[in-house]
PDB file of C-alpha atoms and ligand atoms in Angstrom:
ATOM      1  CA  MET A 795      12.969   0.423   9.828  1.00 52.00           C
ATOM      2  CA  ALA A 796      15.582   1.705  12.226  1.00 52.00           C
ATOM      3  CA  LYS A 797      15.039  -0.088  15.525  1.00 60.00           C
ATOM      4  CA  THR A 798      14.533   3.065  17.531  1.00 85.00           C
ATOM      5  CA  ILE A 799      11.729   4.292  15.256  1.00 91.00           C
ATOM      6  CA  SER A 800      10.044   0.893  15.416  1.00 95.00           C
ATOM      7  CA  GLU A 801      10.236   0.963  19.201  1.00 96.00           C
ATOM      8  CA  GLU A 802       8.834   4.483  19.243  1.00 97.00           C
ATOM      9  CA  ILE A 803       5.934   3.450  17.000  1.00 98.00           C
ATOM     10  CA  ILE A 804       5.072   0.394  19.092  1.00 98.00           C
ATOM     11  CA  LYS A 805       4.847   2.549  22.224  1.00 98.00           C
ATOM     12  CA  CYS A 806       3.010   5.440  20.545  1.00 98.00           C
ATOM     13  CA  LYS A 807      -0.309   6.569  22.031  1.00 98.00           C
ATOM     14  CA  ARG A 808      -0.915   9.762  20.089  1.00 98.00           C
ATOM     15  CA  CYS A 809      -4.289   8.639  18.714  1.00 98.00           C
ATOM     16  CA  PRO A 810      -6.445   7.397  21.622  1.00 98.00           C
ATOM     17  CA  ARG A 811      -9.320   6.365  19.317  1.00 98.00           C
ATOM     18  CA  LEU A 812      -7.053   4.042  17.324  1.00 98.00           C
ATOM     19  CA  ILE A 813      -5.237   2.613  20.332  1.00 98.00           C
ATOM     20  CA  SER A 814      -8.499   1.714  22.023  1.00 98.00           C
ATOM     21  CA  HIS A 815      -9.970   0.270  18.812  1.00 98.00           C
ATOM     22  CA  GLY A 816      -6.926  -1.989  18.236  1.00 98.00           C
ATOM     23  CA  GLN A 817      -7.097  -3.232  21.838  1.00 98.00           C
ATOM     24  CA  LYS A 818     -10.849  -3.841  21.664  1.00 98.00           C
ATOM     25  CA  VAL A 819     -10.481  -5.886  18.451  1.00 98.00           C
ATOM     26  CA  GLY A 820      -7.665  -7.815  20.127  1.00 98.00           C
ATOM     27  CA  ARG A 821      -9.905  -8.680  23.092  1.00 98.00           C
ATOM     28  CA  GLU A 822     -13.010  -9.563  21.108  1.00 97.00           C
ATOM     29  CA  LYS A 823     -11.207 -11.340  18.200  1.00 97.00           C
ATOM     30  CA  ARG A 824     -12.688 -12.915  15.096  1.00 96.00           C
ATOM     31  CA  LYS A 825     -14.011 -16.449  15.522  1.00 95.00           C
ATOM     32  CA  ALA A 826     -11.420 -17.893  13.109  1.00 95.00           C
ATOM     33  CA  PHE A 827      -8.595 -16.510  15.269  1.00 95.00           C
ATOM     34  CA  ILE A 828     -10.181 -16.924  18.694  1.00 96.00           C
ATOM     35  CA  HIS A 829      -7.220 -18.884  20.100  1.00 95.00           C
ATOM     36  CA  GLU A 830      -4.619 -16.419  18.869  1.00 95.00           C
ATOM     37  CA  LYS A 831      -3.070 -13.634  20.876  1.00 97.00           C
ATOM     38  CA  TYR A 832      -3.557 -10.430  18.921  1.00 98.00           C
ATOM     39  CA  TRP A 833      -0.700  -7.937  18.664  1.00 98.00           C
ATOM     40  CA  ALA A 834      -3.207  -5.093  19.334  1.00 98.00           C
ATOM     41  CA  LYS A 835      -0.596  -2.309  19.291  1.00 98.00           C
ATOM     42  CA  PRO A 836       0.760   0.097  16.657  1.00 98.00           C
ATOM     43  CA  VAL A 837       2.403  -1.950  13.893  1.00 98.00           C
ATOM     44  CA  PRO A 838       5.954  -0.951  12.911  1.00 98.00           C
ATOM     45  CA  SER A 839       7.120  -0.900   9.291  1.00 98.00           C
ATOM     46  CA  PHE A 840       8.473  -4.156   7.904  1.00 97.00           C
ATOM     47  CA  GLY A 841      11.195  -4.903   5.400  1.00 97.00           C
ATOM     48  CA  ASP A 842      14.742  -4.359   4.253  1.00 97.00           C
ATOM     49  CA  LEU A 843      16.703  -1.542   5.899  1.00 95.00           C
ATOM     50  CA  LYS A 844      18.510  -1.068   2.571  1.00 96.00           C
ATOM     51  CA  ALA A 845      15.199  -0.555   0.770  1.00 98.00           C
ATOM     52  CA  ARG A 846      15.063   0.963  -2.720  1.00 98.00           C
ATOM     53  CA  ILE A 847      11.279   0.740  -2.783  1.00 98.00           C
ATOM     54  CA  LEU A 848       9.100   2.142   0.004  1.00 98.00           C
ATOM     55  CA  ILE A 849       5.532   0.861  -0.217  1.00 98.00           C
ATOM     56  CA  VAL A 850       3.050   3.179   1.481  1.00 98.00           C
ATOM     57  CA  GLY A 851      -0.326   1.649   2.337  1.00 98.00           C
ATOM     58  CA  LEU A 852      -3.242   2.970   4.351  1.00 98.00           C
ATOM     59  CA  ALA A 853      -3.515   1.259   7.757  1.00 98.00           C
ATOM     60  CA  PRO A 854      -3.158  -2.139   9.455  1.00 98.00           C
ATOM     61  CA  ALA A 855      -6.241  -4.344   9.099  1.00 98.00           C
ATOM     62  CA  ALA A 856      -8.053  -5.020  12.388  1.00 98.00           C
ATOM     63  CA  HIS A 857      -7.728  -8.822  12.086  1.00 98.00           C
ATOM     64  CA  GLY A 858      -4.671  -8.725   9.810  1.00 97.00           C
ATOM     65  CA  ALA A 859      -1.594  -6.771  10.901  1.00 98.00           C
ATOM     66  CA  ASN A 860      -3.285  -5.735  14.142  1.00 98.00           C
ATOM     67  CA  ARG A 861      -3.318  -9.475  14.892  1.00 98.00           C
ATOM     68  CA  THR A 862       0.029 -10.612  13.451  1.00 97.00           C
ATOM     69  CA  GLY A 863       2.049  -7.489  14.345  1.00 97.00           C
ATOM     70  CA  ARG A 864       3.594  -7.434  10.871  1.00 97.00           C
ATOM     71  CA  MET A 865       2.622  -5.079   8.058  1.00 97.00           C
ATOM     72  CA  PHE A 866       0.150  -6.396   5.494  1.00 97.00           C
ATOM     73  CA  THR A 867       0.101  -9.958   6.812  1.00 97.00           C
ATOM     74  CA  GLY A 868      -2.805 -12.073   8.014  1.00 96.00           C
ATOM     75  CA  ASP A 869      -5.413 -10.783   5.569  1.00 96.00           C
ATOM     76  CA  GLN A 870      -6.396 -10.986   1.905  1.00 96.00           C
ATOM     77  CA  SER A 871      -4.680  -7.703   1.002  1.00 97.00           C
ATOM     78  CA  GLY A 872      -1.393  -9.124   2.238  1.00 97.00           C
ATOM     79  CA  LEU A 873      -1.919 -12.316   0.283  1.00 96.00           C
ATOM     80  CA  TRP A 874      -2.227 -10.227  -2.890  1.00 97.00           C
ATOM     81  CA  LEU A 875       0.614  -7.871  -2.069  1.00 98.00           C
ATOM     82  CA  TYR A 876       3.238 -10.473  -1.102  1.00 97.00           C
ATOM     83  CA  ARG A 877       2.302 -12.754  -3.982  1.00 97.00           C
ATOM     84  CA  ALA A 878       2.979  -9.881  -6.397  1.00 98.00           C
ATOM     85  CA  LEU A 879       6.212  -8.998  -4.604  1.00 98.00           C
ATOM     86  CA  GLU A 880       7.392 -12.598  -4.796  1.00 97.00           C
ATOM     87  CA  LYS A 881       6.631 -12.783  -8.509  1.00 97.00           C
ATOM     88  CA  ALA A 882       8.648  -9.611  -9.077  1.00 98.00           C
ATOM     89  CA  GLY A 883      11.595 -11.056  -7.132  1.00 97.00           C
ATOM     90  CA  LEU A 884      11.117  -8.528  -4.329  1.00 98.00           C
ATOM     91  CA  CYS A 885      10.598 -11.017  -1.504  1.00 97.00           C
ATOM     92  CA  ASN A 886      11.524 -14.607  -0.714  1.00 95.00           C
ATOM     93  CA  SER A 887       9.371 -17.670  -1.371  1.00 92.00           C
ATOM     94  CA  ALA A 888       7.439 -17.214   1.903  1.00 91.00           C
ATOM     95  CA  GLY A 889       5.636 -14.428   0.014  1.00 91.00           C
ATOM     96  CA  LYS A 890       3.677 -17.110  -1.833  1.00 88.00           C
ATOM     97  CA  LYS A 891       2.303 -18.512   1.413  1.00 87.00           C
ATOM     98  CA  GLN A 892       0.715 -15.530   3.094  1.00 88.00           C
ATOM     99  CA  GLU A 893      -2.775 -16.941   3.574  1.00 87.00           C
ATOM    100  CA  PRO A 894      -4.554 -15.108   6.411  1.00 89.00           C
ATOM    101  CA  GLU A 895      -4.813 -18.278   8.514  1.00 87.00           C
ATOM    102  CA  THR A 896      -1.155 -19.299   8.235  1.00 84.00           C
ATOM    103  CA  ALA A 897       0.819 -16.035   7.971  1.00 86.00           C
ATOM    104  CA  HIS A 898       2.865 -15.693  11.107  1.00 84.00           C
ATOM    105  CA  ILE A 899       5.548 -13.306  12.305  1.00 88.00           C
ATOM    106  CA  HIS A 900       8.059 -16.193  12.428  1.00 88.00           C
ATOM    107  CA  ASP A 901       7.287 -17.700   9.007  1.00 92.00           C
ATOM    108  CA  GLY A 902      10.563 -16.495   7.492  1.00 94.00           C
ATOM    109  CA  LEU A 903       9.080 -13.845   5.200  1.00 96.00           C
ATOM    110  CA  GLN A 904      11.815 -11.506   3.964  1.00 97.00           C
ATOM    111  CA  LEU A 905      11.608  -8.532   1.637  1.00 98.00           C
ATOM    112  CA  LYS A 906      14.394  -7.705  -0.809  1.00 98.00           C
ATOM    113  CA  LYS A 907      15.189  -3.994  -1.084  1.00 98.00           C
ATOM    114  CA  VAL A 908      11.602  -3.202  -0.079  1.00 98.00           C
ATOM    115  CA  MET A 909      10.145  -1.627   3.051  1.00 98.00           C
ATOM    116  CA  ILE A 910       6.416  -1.517   3.764  1.00 98.00           C
ATOM    117  CA  THR A 911       4.822   1.237   5.804  1.00 98.00           C
ATOM    118  CA  ASN A 912       1.389   2.849   6.145  1.00 98.00           C
ATOM    119  CA  VAL A 913       0.090   6.375   6.549  1.00 98.00           C
ATOM    120  CA  VAL A 914      -1.188   5.242   9.946  1.00 98.00           C
ATOM    121  CA  HIS A 915       0.369   2.454  12.013  1.00 98.00           C
ATOM    122  CA  CYS A 916      -2.796   1.583  13.962  1.00 98.00           C
ATOM    123  CA  ALA A 917      -5.987  -0.118  12.787  1.00 98.00           C
ATOM    124  CA  PRO A 918      -8.816   2.420  12.424  1.00 98.00           C
ATOM    125  CA  PRO A 919     -12.533   1.618  12.759  1.00 98.00           C
ATOM    126  CA  GLU A 920     -13.927   0.830   9.285  1.00 96.00           C
ATOM    127  CA  ASN A 921     -10.437   1.328   7.839  1.00 94.00           C
ATOM    128  CA  LYS A 922     -10.968   5.075   7.961  1.00 97.00           C
ATOM    129  CA  PRO A 923      -8.352   7.115   9.798  1.00 98.00           C
ATOM    130  CA  THR A 924      -9.200  10.781  10.393  1.00 98.00           C
ATOM    131  CA  LYS A 925      -7.129  13.610   8.908  1.00 97.00           C
ATOM    132  CA  GLU A 926      -5.799  14.357  12.376  1.00 98.00           C
ATOM    133  CA  GLU A 927      -4.670  10.745  12.883  1.00 98.00           C
ATOM    134  CA  ILE A 928      -2.900  10.748   9.524  1.00 98.00           C
ATOM    135  CA  GLN A 929      -1.250  13.999  10.509  1.00 98.00           C
ATOM    136  CA  ASN A 930      -0.193  12.537  13.877  1.00 98.00           C
ATOM    137  CA  CYS A 931       1.418   9.535  12.207  1.00 98.00           C
ATOM    138  CA  SER A 932       3.072  11.513   9.399  1.00 98.00           C
ATOM    139  CA  GLU A 933       6.045  12.172  11.675  1.00 98.00           C
ATOM    140  CA  TYR A 934       7.021   8.492  11.344  1.00 98.00           C
ATOM    141  CA  LEU A 935       6.680   8.596   7.570  1.00 98.00           C
ATOM    142  CA  ARG A 936       8.788  11.753   7.522  1.00 98.00           C
ATOM    143  CA  GLN A 937      11.512   9.960   9.507  1.00 97.00           C
ATOM    144  CA  GLU A 938      11.381   7.012   7.116  1.00 97.00           C
ATOM    145  CA  ILE A 939      11.740   9.274   4.087  1.00 98.00           C
ATOM    146  CA  GLU A 940      14.723  10.891   5.779  1.00 97.00           C
ATOM    147  CA  ASN A 941      16.313   7.618   6.994  1.00 96.00           C
ATOM    148  CA  PHE A 942      15.886   5.466   3.913  1.00 96.00           C
ATOM    149  CA  LYS A 943      18.082   7.500   1.623  1.00 96.00           C
ATOM    150  CA  ASP A 944      18.494   4.683  -0.936  1.00 97.00           C
ATOM    151  CA  VAL A 945      14.789   4.625  -1.751  1.00 98.00           C
ATOM    152  CA  ARG A 946      14.206   5.327  -5.450  1.00 98.00           C
ATOM    153  CA  VAL A 947      10.525   4.459  -5.660  1.00 98.00           C
ATOM    154  CA  TYR A 948       7.624   5.395  -3.385  1.00 98.00           C
ATOM    155  CA  LEU A 949       4.886   2.959  -4.307  1.00 98.00           C
ATOM    156  CA  VAL A 950       1.603   4.326  -2.955  1.00 98.00           C
ATOM    157  CA  LEU A 951      -1.395   2.038  -2.544  1.00 98.00           C
ATOM    158  CA  GLY A 952      -4.426   4.247  -3.097  1.00 98.00           C
ATOM    159  CA  GLN A 953      -5.355   7.902  -3.108  1.00 98.00           C
ATOM    160  CA  ILE A 954      -5.065   8.449   0.665  1.00 98.00           C
ATOM    161  CA  ALA A 955      -1.544   7.012   0.667  1.00 98.00           C
ATOM    162  CA  LEU A 956      -0.614   9.306  -2.214  1.00 98.00           C
ATOM    163  CA  ARG A 957      -1.948  12.349  -0.361  1.00 98.00           C
ATOM    164  CA  GLY A 958      -0.207  11.315   2.874  1.00 98.00           C
ATOM    165  CA  LEU A 959       3.119  10.781   1.127  1.00 98.00           C
ATOM    166  CA  TRP A 960       2.831  13.990  -0.897  1.00 98.00           C
ATOM    167  CA  LYS A 961       2.207  16.127   2.198  1.00 98.00           C
ATOM    168  CA  THR A 962       5.198  14.557   3.913  1.00 98.00           C
ATOM    169  CA  LEU A 963       7.779  14.741   1.122  1.00 98.00           C
ATOM    170  CA  PRO A 964      10.182  17.710   1.287  1.00 98.00           C
ATOM    171  CA  ASP A 965       8.822  20.614  -0.824  1.00 98.00           C
ATOM    172  CA  GLU A 966      12.169  21.012  -2.610  1.00 98.00           C
ATOM    173  CA  TRP A 967      11.731  17.562  -4.178  1.00 98.00           C
ATOM    174  CA  LYS A 968       8.496  18.588  -5.922  1.00 98.00           C
ATOM    175  CA  SER A 969       8.299  20.136  -9.386  1.00 95.00           C
ATOM    176  CA  SER A 970       4.868  21.524  -8.487  1.00 95.00           C
ATOM    177  CA  PRO A 971       3.189  22.048  -5.115  1.00 96.00           C
ATOM    178  CA  ASN A 972      -0.028  20.492  -6.459  1.00 97.00           C
ATOM    179  CA  LEU A 973      -0.997  16.987  -5.427  1.00 98.00           C
ATOM    180  CA  PRO A 974      -0.655  14.711  -8.492  1.00 98.00           C
ATOM    181  CA  LYS A 975      -3.925  13.219  -9.701  1.00 98.00           C
ATOM    182  CA  PHE A 976      -4.133   9.561  -8.728  1.00 98.00           C
ATOM    183  CA  SER A 977      -4.505   6.854 -11.336  1.00 98.00           C
ATOM    184  CA  HIS A 978      -3.419   3.236 -11.303  1.00 98.00           C
ATOM    185  CA  GLY A 979       0.058   2.815 -12.808  1.00 98.00           C
ATOM    186  CA  LYS A 980       0.789   6.562 -12.813  1.00 98.00           C
ATOM    187  CA  LYS A 981       4.443   7.557 -12.365  1.00 98.00           C
ATOM    188  CA  VAL A 982       5.563  10.950 -11.110  1.00 98.00           C
ATOM    189  CA  GLN A 983       9.244  11.807 -11.138  1.00 98.00           C
ATOM    190  CA  LEU A 984      10.569  14.048  -8.389  1.00 98.00           C
ATOM    191  CA  LYS A 985      13.254  16.678  -8.919  1.00 98.00           C
ATOM    192  CA  ASN A 986      15.881  14.445  -7.307  1.00 97.00           C
ATOM    193  CA  GLY A 987      15.157  11.638  -9.792  1.00 98.00           C
ATOM    194  CA  LYS A 988      13.147   9.475  -7.368  1.00 98.00           C
ATOM    195  CA  TRP A 989       9.720   8.228  -8.425  1.00 98.00           C
ATOM    196  CA  ILE A 990       6.227   8.057  -7.038  1.00 98.00           C
ATOM    197  CA  LEU A 991       4.357   5.107  -8.500  1.00 98.00           C
ATOM    198  CA  CYS A 992       0.608   4.705  -7.928  1.00 98.00           C
ATOM    199  CA  SER A 993      -1.413   1.519  -7.537  1.00 98.00           C
ATOM    200  CA  TYR A 994      -4.910   0.735  -6.380  1.00 98.00           C
ATOM    201  CA  HIS A 995      -4.826  -0.684  -2.882  1.00 98.00           C
ATOM    202  CA  PRO A 996      -5.217  -4.504  -2.909  1.00 98.00           C
ATOM    203  CA  SER A 997      -8.207  -4.244  -0.554  1.00 97.00           C
ATOM    204  CA  GLN A 998     -11.064  -6.681  -1.033  1.00 96.00           C
ATOM    205  CA  GLN A 999     -13.204  -3.734  -2.079  1.00 96.00           C
ATOM    206  CA  ASN A1000     -10.908  -3.336  -5.096  1.00 98.00           C
ATOM    207  CA  THR A1001     -10.074  -6.973  -5.785  1.00 98.00           C
ATOM    208  CA  PHE A1002     -13.664  -8.309  -5.487  1.00 97.00           C
ATOM    209  CA  THR A1003     -14.916  -5.678  -7.905  1.00 98.00           C
ATOM    210  CA  LYS A1004     -11.946  -6.329 -10.223  1.00 98.00           C
ATOM    211  CA  ARG A1005     -10.958  -2.687 -10.129  1.00 98.00           C
ATOM    212  CA  LEU A1006      -7.597  -4.244  -9.289  1.00 98.00           C
ATOM    213  CA  THR A1007      -6.730  -7.590 -10.880  1.00 98.00           C
ATOM    214  CA  GLU A1008      -3.716  -9.792 -10.246  1.00 98.00           C
ATOM    215  CA  PRO A1009      -2.067  -8.904 -13.614  1.00 98.00           C
ATOM    216  CA  MET A1010      -2.555  -5.180 -12.856  1.00 98.00           C
ATOM    217  CA  LEU A1011      -0.774  -5.505  -9.517  1.00 98.00           C
ATOM    218  CA  ASP A1012       1.934  -7.702 -11.030  1.00 98.00           C
ATOM    219  CA  GLU A1013       2.588  -5.079 -13.687  1.00 98.00           C
ATOM    220  CA  VAL A1014       2.951  -2.287 -11.108  1.00 98.00           C
ATOM    221  CA  MET A1015       5.382  -4.411  -9.114  1.00 98.00           C
ATOM    222  CA  LYS A1016       7.389  -5.101 -12.265  1.00 98.00           C
ATOM    223  CA  VAL A1017       7.588  -1.368 -12.986  1.00 98.00           C
ATOM    224  CA  ALA A1018       8.657  -0.686  -9.371  1.00 98.00           C
ATOM    225  CA  GLY A1019      11.397  -3.296  -9.808  1.00 97.00           C
ATOM    226  CA  THR A1020      12.699  -1.643 -12.964  1.00 97.00           C
ATOM    227  CA  LEU A1021      12.628   1.895 -11.516  1.00 97.00           C
ATOM    228  CA  LYS A1022      14.520   0.956  -8.381  1.00 92.00           C
TER     229      LYS A1022
HETATM  230  S1  LIG B 662      -1.652   5.962  14.223  1.00 83.29           S
HETATM  231 FE1  LIG B 662       0.509   6.519  14.396  1.00 83.29          FE
HETATM  232  S2  LIG B 662       0.516   8.415  15.600  1.00 83.29           S
HETATM  233 FE2  LIG B 662      -1.480   7.429  15.915  1.00 83.29          FE
HETATM  234  S3  LIG B 662      -1.214   6.170  17.766  1.00 83.29           S
HETATM  235 FE3  LIG B 662      -0.809   4.857  15.989  1.00 83.29          FE
HETATM  236  S4  LIG B 662       1.411   4.976  15.732  1.00 83.29           S
HETATM  237 FE4  LIG B 662       0.814   6.694  17.017  1.00 83.29          FE
END
């Protein structure tokens, strides 16, 4: 992400509920991370400035990215996501080693032609941002869509990410104003030839219940790699 946008995000205070929640989690900490200093601020997007794939997730996890300061790291969702990216050749070998306990902002993780963002950049209570908070943060997603002109694939993780992206995309890119129906693996081509690709979010809620399996996520990543 362009440095200035990242700096703007880190300093953002538009959603007082989320800012205070992230700080509270950072003070109280989880026992396993009690000796760590939590980031406890809005988390900027992470990845390759020449991205051809923009992954849009939901929100930083309270003890994951809100702790590490890097998108999708430090929790089980990140472990799943980076493992699939590594297998698809979309990040370096550090992607295989993103266990929550060892992932660290200086572990050398690098994405290849991929940028990862969220519909909100702050950790919400119970992982549930309000509509207003998503609206507040959509300005950053809008700037990313505008700045990352090489992006060919918007890979959305879950229904809320799809809705957030859809509302933010320029209307002239859409063949229909209607929100596409979400299903795992669904592809929607935009008028300018770019793609929206849908995947279930690799949250524990989805992975524990096997709604999302490792082969399913690997397949989506493979498709993203071919569309880019
Ligand atoms: S969620 Fe987005 S808009 Fe709200 S405070 Fe965080 S960075 Fe700012």
